[in-house]
XYZ file of C-alpha atoms in Angstrom:
348
model
C 115.543 178.588 145.235
C 116.066 175.867 142.502
C 119.048 178.364 141.443
C 122.423 176.677 141.136
C 124.076 178.823 143.716
C 121.122 177.293 146.249
C 121.477 174.012 145.087
C 125.122 173.449 145.704
C 124.316 175.603 149.306
C 121.514 172.514 150.236
C 124.228 169.271 148.731
C 127.203 171.112 150.894
C 124.402 171.476 153.905
C 123.638 167.457 153.017
C 127.164 165.760 152.739
C 127.428 166.605 156.503
C 123.613 165.225 157.398
C 124.795 162.131 155.666
C 128.079 161.933 157.537
C 126.067 161.566 160.927
C 123.993 158.739 158.484
C 126.642 157.228 158.088
C 128.044 156.788 161.538
C 124.217 156.346 163.084
C 123.920 152.765 160.142
C 127.003 151.893 160.746
C 126.606 151.460 164.526
C 122.992 150.170 164.255
C 124.530 147.382 162.047
C 127.370 146.825 164.027
C 124.871 146.036 166.813
C 122.845 144.063 165.222
C 125.958 142.000 163.908
C 128.185 142.182 167.532
C 125.270 141.748 170.393
C 124.869 138.112 170.504
C 121.435 138.504 172.502
C 120.101 139.333 169.213
C 120.522 136.502 167.723
C 119.062 134.112 170.715
C 115.843 136.233 170.927
C 115.495 136.173 166.956
C 117.871 134.137 165.384
C 121.258 134.601 162.947
C 118.885 135.347 159.909
C 119.542 139.315 161.889
C 122.933 139.844 161.018
C 122.330 139.521 157.761
C 120.240 143.091 157.953
C 122.664 144.218 160.236
C 125.488 143.426 156.708
C 122.944 145.119 154.742
C 122.879 148.369 156.701
C 126.125 148.556 157.248
C 127.288 148.048 153.170
C 125.146 151.068 152.990
C 126.819 152.772 155.548
C 130.253 152.383 153.889
C 128.310 153.458 150.701
C 127.003 156.605 151.930
C 130.006 158.424 152.210
C 131.421 157.747 148.781
C 127.460 158.537 147.872
C 128.118 162.256 149.239
C 131.295 162.780 147.565
C 130.023 162.094 144.562
C 127.527 164.478 145.531
C 129.291 167.287 146.520
C 131.645 166.948 143.770
C 128.713 166.748 141.084
C 127.497 169.717 142.592
C 130.709 171.677 142.543
C 132.061 170.708 139.077
C 127.628 170.952 137.917
C 129.078 167.369 135.724
C 126.200 165.089 135.045
C 127.747 161.653 134.864
C 129.054 162.390 138.701
C 125.469 163.764 139.382
C 123.792 161.173 137.780
C 126.432 158.224 139.504
C 125.389 159.750 142.429
C 121.822 159.360 142.226
C 122.273 155.662 141.193
C 124.004 155.087 144.674
C 120.971 157.175 146.270
C 119.048 155.480 144.711
C 120.491 151.889 145.757
C 120.908 152.835 149.438
C 117.416 154.086 149.370
C 115.919 150.389 149.049
C 118.928 149.072 151.049
C 117.404 151.029 154.214
C 113.846 150.239 153.453
C 113.984 146.804 152.516
C 116.037 146.076 156.008
C 114.749 148.926 157.565
C 111.268 146.914 157.486
C 112.985 143.492 158.083
C 113.837 144.467 161.245
C 110.451 145.395 162.384
C 109.443 143.004 160.837
C 111.305 141.057 163.281
C 109.444 142.118 166.487
C 105.700 140.957 164.638
C 103.794 138.480 166.918
C 100.822 136.148 167.487
C 100.443 136.117 170.723
C 98.864 140.618 172.071
C 100.146 142.497 174.542
C 97.417 141.964 176.690
C 98.480 138.043 176.678
C 101.582 137.855 177.169
C 101.122 140.451 180.190
C 98.336 138.033 181.934
C 99.883 134.497 180.581
C 103.178 136.243 182.543
C 101.126 136.067 186.121
C 100.801 133.023 189.330
C 97.064 133.522 188.289
C 96.217 134.582 184.809
C 92.706 136.093 185.103
C 91.469 135.512 181.419
C 93.764 134.431 178.604
C 94.676 131.016 179.942
C 93.329 128.563 177.809
C 95.808 130.360 175.011
C 98.923 130.447 177.914
C 100.652 127.107 176.858
C 100.563 128.568 173.721
C 102.397 131.105 174.545
C 105.273 129.159 176.455
C 105.597 127.072 174.003
C 106.426 129.860 170.780
C 109.530 129.921 169.074
C 109.212 134.134 171.075
C 109.568 132.815 174.612
C 112.113 130.450 174.115
C 114.111 133.233 172.036
C 114.123 135.958 175.056
C 114.525 132.793 177.812
C 117.967 132.114 176.188
C 118.681 136.274 176.190
C 117.737 135.613 179.906
C 120.015 132.586 180.663
C 122.632 133.669 179.218
C 122.711 137.084 181.380
C 121.730 134.730 183.903
C 124.876 132.164 183.594
C 126.927 135.083 183.386
C 125.680 136.014 187.472
C 126.574 133.927 188.573
C 130.330 135.188 188.870
C 129.700 138.636 187.320
C 128.247 141.429 188.497
C 127.282 143.259 185.811
C 125.016 140.484 185.136
C 124.172 139.850 187.942
C 122.740 144.199 187.740
C 121.249 143.356 184.314
C 118.616 140.767 185.529
C 118.119 142.318 189.160
C 117.755 146.338 187.165
C 114.613 143.909 184.540
C 113.110 142.777 187.650
C 113.696 146.370 189.680
C 111.439 148.905 186.638
C 109.204 145.789 185.940
C 108.266 144.646 189.392
C 108.799 140.928 188.102
C 110.736 138.427 189.481
C 112.454 135.818 187.917
C 111.705 134.688 183.809
C 108.329 132.486 183.210
C 105.710 133.206 185.800
C 105.465 132.269 189.210
C 105.704 129.476 190.609
C 103.381 128.145 187.580
C 105.435 126.338 185.653
C 104.375 123.793 182.266
C 106.730 121.396 180.816
C 107.178 121.997 177.258
C 109.051 119.135 175.356
C 110.658 120.004 172.040
C 114.473 121.468 171.483
C 115.369 124.990 170.736
C 115.130 126.372 167.411
C 118.566 125.548 165.333
C 118.175 129.381 163.899
C 118.617 130.863 168.095
C 122.052 131.642 168.854
C 122.768 129.196 172.176
C 125.959 130.925 172.338
C 127.326 131.509 176.325
C 124.381 129.737 177.694
C 124.040 127.072 179.733
C 123.542 123.874 178.158
C 120.650 122.955 181.424
C 118.495 125.923 180.047
C 119.117 124.575 175.402
C 117.905 120.399 176.376
C 114.527 121.523 175.446
C 112.537 124.897 176.173
C 111.141 125.153 179.404
C 112.553 122.140 182.137
C 110.137 121.806 185.486
C 111.511 120.896 188.856
C 110.390 118.022 191.079
C 107.653 119.992 192.882
C 104.622 120.715 190.949
C 104.696 123.918 189.051
C 107.889 124.620 190.562
C 110.994 125.276 188.492
C 114.800 124.130 188.656
C 117.077 124.525 191.575
C 119.846 126.428 189.722
C 122.432 129.254 190.340
C 125.718 129.023 192.712
C 125.661 130.907 196.213
C 124.572 134.290 196.936
C 122.378 133.423 193.431
C 121.383 130.379 194.214
C 117.966 129.330 194.143
C 116.078 126.409 195.369
C 112.945 126.154 198.025
C 112.585 123.499 199.675
C 108.776 121.089 199.967
C 108.262 121.124 203.350
C 109.932 123.054 205.226
C 109.348 122.236 209.071
C 110.550 118.832 208.354
C 113.843 117.607 210.582
C 115.122 116.915 207.052
C 113.617 119.292 204.104
C 114.139 118.214 200.813
C 114.090 120.870 198.075
C 111.940 120.079 195.291
C 112.878 123.689 193.148
C 112.344 126.935 193.440
C 109.378 128.828 193.154
C 110.872 131.207 189.878
C 112.594 130.420 186.904
C 116.153 132.072 187.213
C 115.784 134.869 189.562
C 117.800 137.325 190.688
C 119.796 138.424 194.162
C 116.652 140.829 194.511
C 113.531 138.544 195.258
C 114.348 134.746 195.577
C 112.978 134.040 198.346
C 110.256 136.436 198.416
C 106.404 134.769 198.788
C 104.696 133.777 195.955
C 100.958 135.857 195.308
C 98.365 135.427 191.984
C 99.877 138.651 191.327
C 103.445 138.161 191.013
C 104.522 138.121 187.689
C 107.754 136.879 185.586
C 109.544 139.834 183.789
C 108.213 137.285 179.941
C 106.345 140.314 178.344
C 108.774 143.125 180.262
C 112.211 141.027 178.527
C 110.120 140.585 174.634
C 108.443 144.981 175.272
C 111.579 146.100 176.231
C 113.748 143.603 172.929
C 110.860 144.397 170.497
C 111.087 148.562 171.062
C 114.810 148.248 170.751
C 114.366 146.980 167.401
C 111.243 149.372 165.800
C 113.390 151.831 167.155
C 116.391 150.678 164.701
C 114.015 150.131 162.310
C 111.918 153.023 161.245
C 114.738 155.345 162.144
C 116.488 153.536 159.861
C 113.729 153.323 157.063
C 112.980 156.953 158.264
C 116.699 157.649 156.996
C 116.384 157.265 153.752
C 114.650 160.450 153.363
C 117.701 161.397 153.214
C 118.427 159.586 149.691
C 115.491 160.111 148.053
C 116.446 164.008 148.903
C 119.378 164.016 147.504
C 118.340 161.883 144.111
C 115.692 164.848 143.924
C 118.405 166.786 144.031
C 120.786 165.787 141.924
C 117.956 165.370 139.296
C 117.287 168.340 139.113
C 120.940 170.153 138.941
C 121.642 167.999 135.933
C 118.323 169.121 134.190
C 118.979 172.901 134.860
C 121.525 174.104 132.333
C 125.628 175.134 133.248
C 126.464 178.204 133.152
C 128.234 178.536 129.335
C 126.045 176.359 127.776
C 123.294 179.188 126.574
C 122.096 180.652 123.558
C 123.801 183.719 122.436
C 122.388 187.300 122.818
C 122.570 187.884 119.064
C 120.156 184.951 119.015
C 117.412 186.198 121.032
C 116.878 189.204 119.358
C 113.596 188.277 116.272
C 115.448 187.730 112.897
C 114.642 190.225 109.915
C 112.492 189.185 107.963
C 112.190 191.746 104.125
C 108.704 189.598 103.202
C 107.074 190.072 106.473
C 104.223 193.499 105.992
C 105.760 194.767 109.399
C 109.508 194.579 107.936
C 108.325 196.328 104.764
C 106.464 199.299 106.361
C 109.382 199.818 108.325
C 111.381 199.514 105.128
C 108.991 202.143 103.444
C 108.777 204.520 106.478
C 112.444 204.340 106.190
C 113.362 204.902 102.845
C 110.776 208.258 102.933
C 112.369 209.463 105.756
C 115.158 209.238 104.165
C 113.911 210.938 100.684
C 112.632 213.712 103.042
C 116.074 214.637 104.473
C 117.815 214.238 101.083
C 115.215 216.438 99.603
C 115.902 219.107 102.708
C 119.601 219.628 102.101
C 118.719 220.006 98.916
C 116.301 223.344 99.350
C 118.985 224.283 102.432
C 121.838 224.765 99.985
C 119.901 226.585 97.371
C 119.133 229.262 99.763
C 122.427 229.745 100.382
C 123.395 230.549 97.210
């Protein structure tokens, strides 16, 4: 297993694997840095995690080259340099992979979030206001509001909202027809880039009608419902849903009508966890490379062996065994001499 040829073969295979790992780390890191939705949902500090993951991706091919050349030349300096680089990459992947997962930690369990997204919660009703007032709820609402703002003129953004609603059988972001005003500004670490100003002033704004949301949207996306449609001159009191798509904005609200807040959080948390855990899992490549490099460093080079004559047991004239061997060899020589003499006498 640990023969020189096998280790060289493993280094070659590891170099190919780490080339693919490099691409993956660059993609994950670039996504966290470039996608503003992550900065809206989790704060701009997520950029630092993405940058460090990109650094790990950039270091990976450099370290792989050191390991590959070190294995081919059996150069201990290159192998040790490779082990040091991979130790740094290993630490980066574990640290910032776990940091990405840590962003998904929530003070509100899944069952509570789902129940509080309903028009009529069957339980946890006393805790729903705390959930709606949370920073995570505010950040994810910015994600929805940005998509809703783009949906006024962008069919792709509108399709995104429609897909969220259709896939999760929900309508709008907050709980339908159950708006509760939440004072306070959006946390400064959340990016409001691309979010309409109407949704960045305070956390939750309600419409004129009790428990309704503000009317909003333009043209096909516009949502505005009347207080009493039977009046001769009805007045718009707001929208029963919070920033809904065209599919469900005019649907009647039932007790089990569902907003999409919990579903959006589950989607983004799941995506973040997949990225974080995969980056941490990928660190096993670095760990294996470190072990291989150290193993090859401890291995002797082909020419770094004892000469053949030193492998033999040296002669010791004072040992009993060697003395007996010497005496027997002398006796053999004397017997051989007498036989030669007797042979010569008989010849005469």
